[in-house]
PDB file of C-alpha atoms in Angstrom:
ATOM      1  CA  UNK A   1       8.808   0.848  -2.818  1.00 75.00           C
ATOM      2  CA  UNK A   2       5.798   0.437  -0.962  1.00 91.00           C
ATOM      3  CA  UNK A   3       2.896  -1.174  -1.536  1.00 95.00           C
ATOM      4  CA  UNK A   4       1.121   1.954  -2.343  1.00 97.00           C
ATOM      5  CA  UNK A   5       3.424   3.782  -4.232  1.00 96.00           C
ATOM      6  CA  UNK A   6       3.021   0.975  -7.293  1.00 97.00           C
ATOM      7  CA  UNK A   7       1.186   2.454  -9.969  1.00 97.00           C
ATOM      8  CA  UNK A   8      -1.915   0.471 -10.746  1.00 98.00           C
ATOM      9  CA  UNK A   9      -4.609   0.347 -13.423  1.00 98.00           C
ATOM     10  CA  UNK A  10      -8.227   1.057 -13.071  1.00 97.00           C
ATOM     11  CA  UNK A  11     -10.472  -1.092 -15.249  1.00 95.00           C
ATOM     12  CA  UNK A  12     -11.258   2.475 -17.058  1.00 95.00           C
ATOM     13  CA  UNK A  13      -7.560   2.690 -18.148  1.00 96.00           C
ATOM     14  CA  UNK A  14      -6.390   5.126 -15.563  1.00 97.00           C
ATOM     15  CA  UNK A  15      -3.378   5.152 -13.722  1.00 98.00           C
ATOM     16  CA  UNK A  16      -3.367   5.404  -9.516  1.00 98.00           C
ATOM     17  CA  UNK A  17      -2.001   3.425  -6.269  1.00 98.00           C
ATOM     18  CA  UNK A  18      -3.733   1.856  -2.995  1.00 98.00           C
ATOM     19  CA  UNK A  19      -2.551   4.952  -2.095  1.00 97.00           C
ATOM     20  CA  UNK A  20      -6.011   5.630  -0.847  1.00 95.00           C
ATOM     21  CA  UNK A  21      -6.333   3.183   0.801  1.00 97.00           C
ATOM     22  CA  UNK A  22      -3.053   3.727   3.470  1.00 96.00           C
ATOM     23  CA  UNK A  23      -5.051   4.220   6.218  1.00 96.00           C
ATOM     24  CA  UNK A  24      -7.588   1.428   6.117  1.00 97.00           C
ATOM     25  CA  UNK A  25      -7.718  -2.386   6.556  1.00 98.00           C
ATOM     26  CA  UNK A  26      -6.974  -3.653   2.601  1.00 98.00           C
ATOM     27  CA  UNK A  27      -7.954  -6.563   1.774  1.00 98.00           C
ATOM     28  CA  UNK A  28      -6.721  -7.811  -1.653  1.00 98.00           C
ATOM     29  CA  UNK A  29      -8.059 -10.637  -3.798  1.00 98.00           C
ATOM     30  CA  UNK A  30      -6.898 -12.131  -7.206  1.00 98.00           C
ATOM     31  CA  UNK A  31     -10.159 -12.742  -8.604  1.00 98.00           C
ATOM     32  CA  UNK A  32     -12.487 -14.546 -11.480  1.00 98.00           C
ATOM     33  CA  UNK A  33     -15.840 -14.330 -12.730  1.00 97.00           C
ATOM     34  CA  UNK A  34     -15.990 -17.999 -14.170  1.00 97.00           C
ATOM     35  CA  UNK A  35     -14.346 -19.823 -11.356  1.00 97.00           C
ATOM     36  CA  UNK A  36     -15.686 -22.826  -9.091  1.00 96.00           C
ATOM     37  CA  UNK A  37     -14.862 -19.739  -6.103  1.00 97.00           C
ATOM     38  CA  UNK A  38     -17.193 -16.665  -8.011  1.00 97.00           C
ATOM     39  CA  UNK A  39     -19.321 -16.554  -5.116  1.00 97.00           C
ATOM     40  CA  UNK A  40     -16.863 -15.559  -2.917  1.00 98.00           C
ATOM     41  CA  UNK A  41     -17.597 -12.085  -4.923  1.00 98.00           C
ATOM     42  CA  UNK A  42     -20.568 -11.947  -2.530  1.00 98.00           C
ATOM     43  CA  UNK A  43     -18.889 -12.255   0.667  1.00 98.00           C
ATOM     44  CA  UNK A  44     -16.239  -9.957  -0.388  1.00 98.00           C
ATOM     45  CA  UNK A  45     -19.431  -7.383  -1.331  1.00 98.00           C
ATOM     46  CA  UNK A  46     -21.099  -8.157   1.687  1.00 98.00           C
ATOM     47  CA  UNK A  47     -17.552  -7.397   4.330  1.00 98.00           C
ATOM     48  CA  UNK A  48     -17.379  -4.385   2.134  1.00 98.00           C
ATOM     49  CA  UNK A  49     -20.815  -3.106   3.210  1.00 98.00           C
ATOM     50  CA  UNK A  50     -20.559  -4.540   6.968  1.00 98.00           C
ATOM     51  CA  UNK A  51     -17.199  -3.113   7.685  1.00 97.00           C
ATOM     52  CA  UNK A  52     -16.347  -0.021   5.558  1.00 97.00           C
ATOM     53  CA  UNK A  53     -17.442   2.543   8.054  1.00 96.00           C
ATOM     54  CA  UNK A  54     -15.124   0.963  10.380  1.00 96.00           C
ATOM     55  CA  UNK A  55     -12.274   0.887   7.705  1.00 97.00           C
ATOM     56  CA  UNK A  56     -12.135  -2.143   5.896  1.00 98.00           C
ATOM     57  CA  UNK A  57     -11.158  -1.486   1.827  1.00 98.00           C
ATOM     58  CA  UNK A  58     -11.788  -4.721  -0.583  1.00 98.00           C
ATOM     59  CA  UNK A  59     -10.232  -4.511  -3.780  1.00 98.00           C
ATOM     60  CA  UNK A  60     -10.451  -6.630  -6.497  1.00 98.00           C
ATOM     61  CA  UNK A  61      -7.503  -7.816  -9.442  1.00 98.00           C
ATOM     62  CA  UNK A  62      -8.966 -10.011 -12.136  1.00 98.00           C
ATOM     63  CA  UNK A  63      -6.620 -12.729 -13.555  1.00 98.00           C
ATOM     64  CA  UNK A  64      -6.646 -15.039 -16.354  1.00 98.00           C
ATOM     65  CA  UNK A  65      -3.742 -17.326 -15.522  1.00 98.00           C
ATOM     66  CA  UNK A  66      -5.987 -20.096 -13.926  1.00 98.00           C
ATOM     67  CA  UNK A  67      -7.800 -22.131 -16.724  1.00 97.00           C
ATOM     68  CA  UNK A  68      -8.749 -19.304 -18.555  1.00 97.00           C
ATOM     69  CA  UNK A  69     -11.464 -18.246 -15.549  1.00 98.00           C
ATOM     70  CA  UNK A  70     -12.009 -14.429 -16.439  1.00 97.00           C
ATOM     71  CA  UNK A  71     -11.725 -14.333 -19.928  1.00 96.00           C
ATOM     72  CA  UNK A  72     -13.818 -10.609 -19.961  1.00 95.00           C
ATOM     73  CA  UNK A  73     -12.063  -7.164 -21.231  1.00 97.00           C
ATOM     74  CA  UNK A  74     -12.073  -5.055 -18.073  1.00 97.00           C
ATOM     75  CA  UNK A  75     -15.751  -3.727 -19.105  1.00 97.00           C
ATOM     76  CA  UNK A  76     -17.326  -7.191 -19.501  1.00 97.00           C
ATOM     77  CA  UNK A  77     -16.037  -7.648 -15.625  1.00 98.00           C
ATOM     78  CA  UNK A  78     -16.917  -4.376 -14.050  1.00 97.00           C
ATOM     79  CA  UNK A  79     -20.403  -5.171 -15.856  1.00 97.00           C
ATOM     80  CA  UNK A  80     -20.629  -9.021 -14.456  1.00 98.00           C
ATOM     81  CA  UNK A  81     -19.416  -7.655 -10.753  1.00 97.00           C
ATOM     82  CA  UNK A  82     -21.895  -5.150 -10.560  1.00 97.00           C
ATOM     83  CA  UNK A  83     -25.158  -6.960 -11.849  1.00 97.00           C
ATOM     84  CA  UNK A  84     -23.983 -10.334 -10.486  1.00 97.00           C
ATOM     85  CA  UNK A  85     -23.140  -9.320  -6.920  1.00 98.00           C
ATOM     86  CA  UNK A  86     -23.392  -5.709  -6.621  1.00 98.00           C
ATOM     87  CA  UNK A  87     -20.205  -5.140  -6.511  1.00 98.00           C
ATOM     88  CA  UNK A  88     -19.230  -1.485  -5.345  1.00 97.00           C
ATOM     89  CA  UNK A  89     -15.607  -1.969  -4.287  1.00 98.00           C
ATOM     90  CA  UNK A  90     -12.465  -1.126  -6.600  1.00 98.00           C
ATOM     91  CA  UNK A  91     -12.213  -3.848  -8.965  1.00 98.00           C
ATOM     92  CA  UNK A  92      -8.990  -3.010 -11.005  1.00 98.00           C
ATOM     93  CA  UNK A  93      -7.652  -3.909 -14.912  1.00 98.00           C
ATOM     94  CA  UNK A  94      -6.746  -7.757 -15.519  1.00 98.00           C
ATOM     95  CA  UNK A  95      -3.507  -8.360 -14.493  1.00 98.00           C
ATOM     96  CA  UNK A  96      -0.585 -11.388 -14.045  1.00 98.00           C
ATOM     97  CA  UNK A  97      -0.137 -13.009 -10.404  1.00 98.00           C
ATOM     98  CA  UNK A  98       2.213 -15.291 -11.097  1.00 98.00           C
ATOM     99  CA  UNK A  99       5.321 -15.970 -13.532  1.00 97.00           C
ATOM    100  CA  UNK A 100       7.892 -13.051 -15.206  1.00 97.00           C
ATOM    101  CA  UNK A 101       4.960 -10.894 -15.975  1.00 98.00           C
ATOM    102  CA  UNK A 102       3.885 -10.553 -12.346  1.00 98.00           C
ATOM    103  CA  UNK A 103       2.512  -7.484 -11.327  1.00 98.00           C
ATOM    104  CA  UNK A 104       4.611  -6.097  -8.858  1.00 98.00           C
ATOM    105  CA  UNK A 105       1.635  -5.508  -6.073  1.00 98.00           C
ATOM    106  CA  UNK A 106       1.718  -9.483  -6.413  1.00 98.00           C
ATOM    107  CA  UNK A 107       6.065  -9.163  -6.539  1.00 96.00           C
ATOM    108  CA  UNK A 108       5.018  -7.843  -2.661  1.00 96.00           C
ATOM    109  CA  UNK A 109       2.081  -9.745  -2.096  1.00 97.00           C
ATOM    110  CA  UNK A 110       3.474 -13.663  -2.611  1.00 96.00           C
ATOM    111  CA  UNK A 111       6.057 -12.927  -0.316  1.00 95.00           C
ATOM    112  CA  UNK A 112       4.118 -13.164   2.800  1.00 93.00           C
ATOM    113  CA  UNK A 113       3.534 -16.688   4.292  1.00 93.00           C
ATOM    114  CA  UNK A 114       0.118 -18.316   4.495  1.00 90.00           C
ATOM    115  CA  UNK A 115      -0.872 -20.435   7.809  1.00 90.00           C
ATOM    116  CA  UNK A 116       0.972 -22.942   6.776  1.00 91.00           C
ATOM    117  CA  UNK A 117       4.541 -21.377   6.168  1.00 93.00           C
ATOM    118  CA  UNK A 118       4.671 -21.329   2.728  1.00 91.00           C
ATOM    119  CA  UNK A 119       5.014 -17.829   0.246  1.00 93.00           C
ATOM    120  CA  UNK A 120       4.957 -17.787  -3.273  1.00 95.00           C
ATOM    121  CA  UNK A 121       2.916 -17.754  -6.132  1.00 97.00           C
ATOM    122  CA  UNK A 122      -0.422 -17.597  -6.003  1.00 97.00           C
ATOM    123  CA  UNK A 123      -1.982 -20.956  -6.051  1.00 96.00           C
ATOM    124  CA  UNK A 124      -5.590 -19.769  -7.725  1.00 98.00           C
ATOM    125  CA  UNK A 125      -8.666 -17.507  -8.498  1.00 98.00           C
ATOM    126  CA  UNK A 126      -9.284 -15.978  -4.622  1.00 98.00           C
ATOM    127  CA  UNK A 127      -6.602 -15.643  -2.937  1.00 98.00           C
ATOM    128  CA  UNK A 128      -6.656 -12.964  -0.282  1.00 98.00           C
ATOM    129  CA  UNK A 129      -4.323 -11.156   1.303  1.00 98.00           C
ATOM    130  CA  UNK A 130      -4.732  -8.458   4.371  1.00 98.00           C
ATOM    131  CA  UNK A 131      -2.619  -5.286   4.690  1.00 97.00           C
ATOM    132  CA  UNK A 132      -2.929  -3.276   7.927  1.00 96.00           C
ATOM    133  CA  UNK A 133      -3.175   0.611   7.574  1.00 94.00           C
ATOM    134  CA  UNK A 134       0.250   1.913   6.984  1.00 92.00           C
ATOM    135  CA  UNK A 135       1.570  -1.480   4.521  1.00 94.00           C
ATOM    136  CA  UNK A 136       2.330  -4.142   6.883  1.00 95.00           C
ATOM    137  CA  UNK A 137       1.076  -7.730   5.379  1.00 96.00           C
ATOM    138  CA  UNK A 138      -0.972  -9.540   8.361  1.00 95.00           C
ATOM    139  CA  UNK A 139      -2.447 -12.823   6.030  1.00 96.00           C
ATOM    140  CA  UNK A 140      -2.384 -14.636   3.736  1.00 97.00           C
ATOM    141  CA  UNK A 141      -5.792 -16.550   3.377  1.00 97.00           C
ATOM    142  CA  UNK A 142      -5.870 -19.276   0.612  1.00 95.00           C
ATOM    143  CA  UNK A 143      -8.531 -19.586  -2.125  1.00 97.00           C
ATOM    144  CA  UNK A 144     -10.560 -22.312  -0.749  1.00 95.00           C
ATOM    145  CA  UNK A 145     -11.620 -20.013   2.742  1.00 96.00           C
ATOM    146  CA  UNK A 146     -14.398 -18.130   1.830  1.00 96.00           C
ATOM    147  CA  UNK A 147     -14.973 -15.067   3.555  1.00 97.00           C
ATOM    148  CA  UNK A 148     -17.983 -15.395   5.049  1.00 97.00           C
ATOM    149  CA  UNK A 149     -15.953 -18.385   7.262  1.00 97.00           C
ATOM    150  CA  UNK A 150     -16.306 -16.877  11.111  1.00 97.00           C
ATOM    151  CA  UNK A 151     -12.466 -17.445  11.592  1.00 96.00           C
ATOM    152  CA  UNK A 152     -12.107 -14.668   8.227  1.00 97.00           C
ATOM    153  CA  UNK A 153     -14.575 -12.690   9.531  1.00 98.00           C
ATOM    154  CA  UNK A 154     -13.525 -12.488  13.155  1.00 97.00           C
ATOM    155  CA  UNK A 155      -9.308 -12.138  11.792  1.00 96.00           C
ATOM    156  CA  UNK A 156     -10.879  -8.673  10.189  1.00 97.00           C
ATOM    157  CA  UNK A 157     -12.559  -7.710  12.936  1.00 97.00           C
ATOM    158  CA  UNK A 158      -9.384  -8.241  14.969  1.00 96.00           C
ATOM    159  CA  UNK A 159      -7.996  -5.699  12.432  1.00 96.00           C
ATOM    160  CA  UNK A 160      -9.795  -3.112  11.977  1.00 96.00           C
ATOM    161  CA  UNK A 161      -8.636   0.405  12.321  1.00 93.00           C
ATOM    162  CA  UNK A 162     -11.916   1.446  14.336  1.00 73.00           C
ATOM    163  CA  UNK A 163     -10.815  -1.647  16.298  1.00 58.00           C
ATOM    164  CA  UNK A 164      -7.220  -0.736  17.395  1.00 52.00           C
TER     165      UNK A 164
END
């Protein structure tokens, strides 16, 4: 199954895929709104506005596995994302990264390598992952890069479908 075809939740309680989203640069992030990392919720917001018209898609999967860091029902988040950072890309229901309840975008996900070899579970709140249009995984950043870092920002701009 592909990465798209696996049924997600919206935080509204609806049922879709990344579907949508087959045809642009995804980038995917396990986040948290009470996390040491939160502000990375900014950068995300702010590649989202820089580079959507040239097809970059950020979505958003809250988790509550590490220490309890997004403790919010779905509504309490979409209302923190919004009026914290201005949040205006897909953030999705809370879901598991890690362990037998996994959600099976993550089974896919934590199978690609970071830059230092190693797959597997996610290791905390902002992790993020880049999927080139048509499914392929091309990254695996770890939680502590930010975003904003000009090595993250220039390995999307390598990416981009406007760019290829």
């Amino acid at each position: 199954m592909s990465l798209y075809d696996i049924p997600v939740e919206t935080a509204t309680g609806d049922t879709t895929t990344l579907g949508a989203y087959d045809d642009k640069l995804l980038l995917v992030v396990n986040v948290a709104s009470r996390c040491g990392l939160t502000p990375q919720y900014g950068d995300l917001q702010k590649l989202q506005e820089t580079y959507r018209d040239q097809g970059l898609q950020v979505v958003g999967f809250p988790c509550n596995q590490f220490n309890g860091q997004e403790p919010g029902s779905n509504e309490e988040i979409q209302e923190f994302c919004v009026a914290t950072y201005g949040v205006d890309f897909p953030v999705f229901a809370k879901i598991e990264v890690n362990g037998e309840n996994r959600h099976p975008v993550y089974d896919v996900l934590t199978e690609t390598v970071d830059s230092q070899g190693d797959s597997g579970d996610v290791a905390w709140n902002f992790e993020k992952y880049l999927v080139a249009p048509g499914g392929q995984i091309i990254a695996r950043v770890r939680p502590q890069e930010s975003p904003a870092t000009p090595e993250f920002v220039a390995l999307v701009e390598q990416n981009l479908p406007a760019a290829a």
